[in-house]
Protein backbone atom coordinates (compact mmCIF):
# COMPACT_ATOMS: atom_id res chain seq x y z
CA MET A 1 107.87 89.60 91.05
CA GLN A 2 106.89 87.89 94.26
CA ILE A 3 103.41 86.78 93.31
CA ASP A 4 103.36 83.96 95.82
CA ALA A 5 104.26 86.46 98.55
CA VAL A 6 101.39 88.66 97.60
CA LYS A 7 98.98 85.71 97.51
CA ASN A 8 100.13 84.56 100.98
CA TYR A 9 99.72 88.06 102.37
CA LEU A 10 96.17 88.35 100.98
CA PHE A 11 95.19 84.98 102.55
CA SER A 12 96.54 86.12 105.93
CA LEU A 13 94.79 89.52 105.61
CA GLN A 14 91.44 87.82 104.99
CA ASP A 15 91.98 85.61 107.97
CA SER A 16 92.92 88.43 110.36
CA ILE A 17 90.05 90.67 109.27
CA CYS A 18 87.48 87.91 109.58
CA GLU A 19 88.77 86.96 113.02
CA ALA A 20 88.70 90.52 114.29
CA LEU A 21 85.16 91.20 112.97
CA ALA A 22 83.83 87.92 114.32
CA ILE A 23 85.27 88.77 117.81
CA GLU A 24 83.79 92.27 117.61
CA ASP A 25 80.41 90.90 116.62
CA GLY A 26 80.36 88.29 119.42
CA ARG A 27 77.43 86.29 118.03
CA ALA A 28 77.77 85.38 114.39
CA GLY A 29 80.68 83.77 112.65
CA PHE A 30 81.78 83.64 109.01
CA ILE A 31 80.68 80.90 106.61
CA VAL A 32 83.39 79.86 104.16
CA ASP A 33 82.64 79.22 100.53
CA GLU A 34 85.48 78.14 98.34
CA TRP A 35 84.84 78.35 94.61
CA GLU A 36 86.46 77.74 91.27
CA ARG A 37 86.19 79.81 88.11
CA GLU A 38 85.64 77.75 85.00
CA ALA A 39 87.82 80.08 82.90
CA GLY A 40 90.70 79.82 85.44
CA GLY A 41 91.38 80.46 89.06
CA GLY A 42 89.00 80.74 91.99
CA GLY A 43 88.57 82.16 95.44
CA ARG A 44 87.42 81.94 99.04
CA SER A 45 84.38 83.95 100.14
CA ARG A 46 83.64 84.51 103.79
CA VAL A 47 80.29 85.98 104.80
CA LEU A 48 78.88 86.88 108.20
CA SER A 49 75.10 87.36 108.37
CA ASP A 50 72.61 88.58 110.99
CA GLY A 51 75.18 89.25 113.74
CA ALA A 52 74.76 91.29 116.86
CA VAL A 53 76.89 94.17 115.52
CA PHE A 54 77.15 93.47 111.78
CA GLU A 55 74.04 92.89 109.76
CA LYS A 56 76.23 91.63 107.00
CA ALA A 57 79.98 91.43 106.46
CA GLY A 58 81.68 89.88 103.49
CA VAL A 59 85.45 89.37 102.98
CA ASN A 60 86.48 87.91 99.63
CA PHE A 61 89.74 86.54 98.41
CA SER A 62 90.06 85.78 94.68
CA HIS A 63 92.85 84.82 92.33
CA VAL A 64 91.66 84.55 88.74
CA HIS A 65 93.44 84.32 85.43
CA GLY A 66 92.52 84.23 81.76
CA ASP A 67 93.57 84.72 78.20
CA GLY A 68 92.19 88.25 77.61
CA LEU A 69 92.23 91.21 80.00
CA PRO A 70 88.59 92.50 80.46
CA ALA A 71 87.70 95.98 79.25
CA SER A 72 87.18 97.33 82.78
CA ALA A 73 90.80 96.38 83.74
CA SER A 74 92.39 97.80 80.55
CA ALA A 75 90.33 101.01 80.29
CA ALA A 76 93.29 103.13 81.44
CA ARG A 77 95.78 101.12 79.39
CA PRO A 78 94.19 100.20 76.05
CA GLU A 79 97.57 98.93 74.77
CA LEU A 80 97.23 96.01 77.22
CA ALA A 81 93.80 94.86 75.84
CA GLY A 82 93.87 91.17 74.86
CA ARG A 83 96.85 90.13 77.02
CA SER A 84 96.60 87.22 79.30
CA PHE A 85 96.22 88.25 82.87
CA GLN A 86 96.08 87.21 86.49
CA ALA A 87 94.43 89.21 89.23
CA MET A 88 94.36 88.60 92.95
CA GLY A 89 92.97 90.55 95.81
CA VAL A 90 90.94 90.84 99.00
CA SER A 91 87.74 92.91 98.95
CA LEU A 92 85.42 93.54 101.82
CA VAL A 93 82.25 95.40 102.79
CA VAL A 94 80.82 95.68 106.28
CA HIS A 95 77.23 96.73 106.78
CA PRO A 96 76.56 97.28 110.54
CA ARG A 97 73.22 96.94 112.26
CA ASN A 98 73.36 100.20 114.23
CA PRO A 99 72.71 103.27 111.97
CA TYR A 100 75.29 105.15 114.02
CA VAL A 101 78.08 102.81 112.83
CA PRO A 102 79.22 103.59 109.27
CA THR A 103 79.40 101.06 106.48
CA SER A 104 83.03 100.45 105.45
CA HIS A 105 84.67 99.06 102.35
CA ALA A 106 88.26 98.08 101.61
CA ASN A 107 90.23 96.23 99.03
CA VAL A 108 93.83 95.59 97.95
CA ARG A 109 94.74 93.84 94.67
CA LEU A 110 97.42 93.02 92.20
CA PHE A 111 97.04 92.78 88.42
CA VAL A 112 99.55 91.21 86.07
CA ALA A 113 99.20 91.39 82.29
CA GLU A 114 101.46 89.12 80.21
CA LYS A 115 102.43 88.66 76.61
CA PRO A 116 104.90 86.16 75.25
CA GLY A 117 108.39 87.58 74.65
CA GLU A 118 107.77 90.63 76.75
CA GLU A 119 108.15 91.57 80.41
CA PRO A 120 104.96 91.25 82.48
CA VAL A 121 103.20 94.48 83.25
CA TRP A 122 102.02 94.71 86.86
CA TRP A 123 100.21 97.16 89.02
CA PHE A 124 98.63 97.32 92.45
CA GLY A 125 95.34 98.95 93.53
CA GLY A 126 93.16 99.35 96.46
CA GLY A 127 92.13 101.60 99.32
CA TYR A 128 89.22 102.02 101.75
CA ASP A 129 86.35 104.36 102.24
CA LEU A 130 83.77 105.10 104.91
CA THR A 131 80.00 105.59 104.44
CA PRO A 132 78.24 107.06 107.54
CA TYR A 133 74.47 107.45 107.85
CA TYR A 134 74.77 109.78 110.86
CA GLY A 135 78.07 111.64 110.61
CA ASN A 136 80.45 112.11 113.47
CA ARG A 137 83.43 114.42 113.29
CA GLU A 138 85.60 112.39 115.69
CA ASP A 139 85.11 109.28 113.50
CA CYS A 140 85.87 111.02 110.29
CA ARG A 141 89.11 112.50 111.68
CA HIS A 142 90.21 109.15 113.09
CA TRP A 143 89.57 107.36 109.79
CA HIS A 144 91.53 109.89 107.83
CA ARG A 145 94.31 110.19 110.40
CA THR A 146 94.89 106.45 110.19
CA ALA A 147 94.93 106.63 106.37
CA PHE A 148 97.44 109.49 106.47
CA GLU A 149 99.72 107.61 108.92
CA ALA A 150 99.66 104.51 106.62
CA CYS A 151 100.72 106.58 103.59
CA GLU A 152 103.23 108.87 105.33
CA PRO A 153 106.33 106.58 105.05
CA PHE A 154 105.88 106.53 101.23
CA GLY A 155 105.93 110.32 100.82
CA GLN A 156 104.05 113.42 101.94
CA GLU A 157 102.26 113.66 98.60
CA VAL A 158 100.75 110.16 98.77
CA TYR A 159 97.83 110.73 101.16
CA PRO A 160 96.47 113.89 99.61
CA GLU A 161 96.72 112.44 96.11
CA PHE A 162 94.97 109.18 96.99
CA LYS A 163 92.48 110.98 99.23
CA GLN A 164 91.45 113.19 96.34
CA TRP A 165 91.27 110.16 94.01
CA CYS A 166 88.97 108.50 96.51
CA ASP A 167 86.76 111.64 96.64
CA ASP A 168 86.60 111.73 92.86
CA TYR A 169 86.05 107.91 92.34
CA PHE A 170 83.32 107.25 94.99
CA TYR A 171 81.10 109.92 93.50
CA LEU A 172 77.46 109.29 92.25
CA LYS A 173 77.34 111.51 89.21
CA HIS A 174 73.54 111.16 88.81
CA ARG A 175 73.04 112.26 92.43
CA ARG A 176 75.80 114.85 92.35
CA GLU A 177 77.02 113.61 95.76
CA PRO A 178 79.84 111.48 97.08
CA ARG A 179 79.03 107.97 98.46
CA GLY A 180 80.58 108.82 101.85
CA VAL A 181 83.40 110.69 103.58
CA GLY A 182 86.19 109.06 101.53
CA GLY A 183 89.49 107.68 102.56
CA LEU A 184 92.02 106.33 100.04
CA PHE A 185 91.81 105.02 96.47
CA PHE A 186 94.69 104.07 94.15
CA ASP A 187 94.95 102.01 91.00
CA ASP A 188 97.50 101.33 88.24
CA LEU A 189 100.24 101.70 90.96
CA ASN A 190 103.73 100.90 89.75
CA ARG A 191 105.46 104.24 90.38
CA TRP A 192 107.85 102.49 92.77
CA ASP A 193 109.62 99.15 92.38
CA PHE A 194 107.63 95.99 93.03
CA ASP A 195 108.77 95.51 96.60
CA THR A 196 108.00 99.08 97.64
CA SER A 197 104.60 98.95 95.87
CA PHE A 198 103.82 95.69 97.62
CA ALA A 199 104.88 97.27 100.94
CA PHE A 200 102.44 100.10 100.34
CA MET A 201 99.67 97.75 99.56
CA ARG A 202 100.33 95.89 102.84
CA ALA A 203 100.41 99.21 104.76
CA ILE A 204 96.95 100.03 103.48
CA GLY A 205 95.64 96.55 104.09
CA ASP A 206 97.01 96.40 107.57
CA SER A 207 95.68 99.81 108.53
CA TYR A 208 91.98 98.96 107.80
CA LEU A 209 91.21 97.42 111.16
CA PRO A 210 92.91 100.19 113.21
CA ALA A 211 90.94 102.69 111.15
CA TYR A 212 87.55 101.01 111.47
CA LEU A 213 87.26 98.99 114.64
CA PRO A 214 87.56 102.02 117.10
CA ILE A 215 84.63 103.60 115.34
CA VAL A 216 82.55 100.47 115.61
CA GLN A 217 83.39 100.17 119.32
CA ARG A 218 82.40 103.82 119.98
CA ARG A 219 79.03 103.68 118.16
CA LYS A 220 77.72 100.13 118.30
CA ALA A 221 75.76 100.61 121.55
CA ALA A 222 74.20 103.93 120.62
CA ASP A 223 70.38 104.11 121.06
CA TYR A 224 68.37 104.32 117.89
CA GLY A 225 64.78 103.91 116.77
CA ASP A 226 62.78 103.33 113.63
CA ARG A 227 63.49 106.82 112.29
CA GLU A 228 67.23 106.14 112.28
CA ARG A 229 66.73 102.68 110.87
CA GLN A 230 64.58 103.87 108.01
CA PHE A 231 67.10 106.56 107.16
CA GLN A 232 69.94 104.02 107.19
CA LEU A 233 67.99 101.78 104.79
CA TYR A 234 67.25 104.77 102.54
CA ARG A 235 70.90 105.84 102.42
CA ARG A 236 72.04 102.24 101.76
CA GLY A 237 70.35 102.73 98.35
CA ARG A 238 73.15 105.08 97.38
CA TYR A 239 75.67 102.30 98.11
CA VAL A 240 73.80 99.94 95.89
CA GLU A 241 73.49 102.47 93.07
CA PHE A 242 77.21 103.12 93.08
CA ASN A 243 78.25 99.49 93.15
CA LEU A 244 75.91 98.46 90.36
CA VAL A 245 76.42 101.52 88.11
CA PHE A 246 80.05 102.73 88.63
CA ASP A 247 82.27 100.36 90.56
CA ARG A 248 85.14 99.00 88.51
CA GLY A 249 85.53 95.93 90.76
CA THR A 250 81.97 94.93 90.16
CA LEU A 251 82.32 95.42 86.38
CA PHE A 252 85.58 93.50 86.30
CA GLY A 253 84.11 90.57 88.17
CA LEU A 254 81.05 90.37 85.87
CA GLN A 255 83.13 90.93 82.68
CA SER A 256 85.65 88.32 83.67
CA ASP A 257 82.92 85.74 84.30
CA GLY A 258 83.55 85.75 88.03
CA ARG A 259 81.28 84.13 90.65
CA THR A 260 78.12 86.27 90.88
CA GLU A 261 77.42 85.57 94.54
CA ALA A 262 80.96 86.73 95.43
CA ILE A 263 80.76 89.80 93.23
CA LEU A 264 77.43 91.00 94.62
CA MET A 265 78.36 90.11 98.20
CA SER A 266 78.96 93.83 98.80
CA LEU A 267 75.28 94.65 98.63
CA PRO A 268 73.41 95.23 101.89
CA PRO A 269 70.74 92.71 103.05
CA LEU A 270 68.05 95.38 103.38
CA VAL A 271 67.56 98.61 101.58
CA ARG A 272 64.82 101.05 100.58
CA TRP A 273 64.17 103.82 98.04
CA GLU A 274 61.81 106.70 98.52
CA TYR A 275 60.67 109.07 95.76
CA ASP A 276 62.19 112.56 96.08
CA TYR A 277 63.08 112.22 99.74
CA ARG A 278 64.30 115.40 101.33
CA PRO A 279 65.43 115.53 104.97
CA VAL A 280 63.98 118.18 107.28
CA ALA A 281 66.32 121.17 107.65
CA GLY A 282 68.30 121.32 110.84
CA THR A 283 68.11 117.56 111.49
CA PRO A 284 71.02 115.04 111.70
CA GLU A 285 69.68 113.52 108.50
CA ALA A 286 70.08 116.89 106.69
CA GLU A 287 73.53 117.39 108.21
CA LEU A 288 74.75 114.22 106.49
CA THR A 289 74.63 115.79 103.09
CA GLU A 290 75.06 119.43 104.08
CA TYR A 291 78.22 118.92 106.11
CA PHE A 292 79.69 115.41 106.00
CA LEU A 293 79.22 114.57 102.33
CA GLN A 294 81.36 117.48 101.33
CA SER A 295 84.94 117.47 100.15
CA ARG A 296 86.98 118.66 103.13
CA ASP A 297 90.29 118.23 104.90
CA TRP A 298 89.51 115.83 107.75
CA LEU A 299 92.93 116.13 109.30
CA GLN A 300 92.25 119.66 110.40
CA PRO A 301 90.29 120.36 113.59
CA ALA A 302 86.64 121.11 113.11
């Protein structure tokens, strides 16, 4: 295994994404917070706050290790419970200021579970997903087309499989609705050899900026008022609910005694809840759930 090569790639991915987002924002930069984990390992958090384009953007790198794999990481492989482990990855969330720019999330990661006298067990995970407040068909098709093109060299079955996995994973069961319009999600990935699996992880990581930045550039100057802002803050509540109730990355970070500030970096700076809110029929707010937050093939023309 080329663990050092994976770590070097993740460092460079964090650097390139932060540089591109800071340039796009044009006003705010990223603060850098390096931290150590008492139980082993550490990381480098980078956070942009109160920018011209991005209200908050966080891009985390972490590399942690320990004597026992947390339950959230071994849920799909109970036979690995109790093994020593190391986990490394980059995880990011971008919360734009303009309600017409979607929130985006991405992460890529490597887990290694080890036991004396046995070969290490490794797997990759990651993906990215898009959470609009005001849906746009052009943006959704671009996002999914970029994801499809990143997956295509690895087999025609890869995009539809990981697209469906994303739809299933980022689903709020208590709301009976998806978090957004999906993208890609994969975990426990070792179906190929290590080099091919690593290449796939790089393809996904490298395609995030081409998937997201054109959307930001098209929508960041759109006019909006208090109505759109209040709806954005309301819908951000769904993002918070998912991350605190269902997200495996959040659970892993907390169960592995990670750094709380870095784990909860994904939460938006402002959010609101309203009891039994129902959008008016025929409005863009109603269209979000009636059309965009439905499972569909975004590669096909509308």
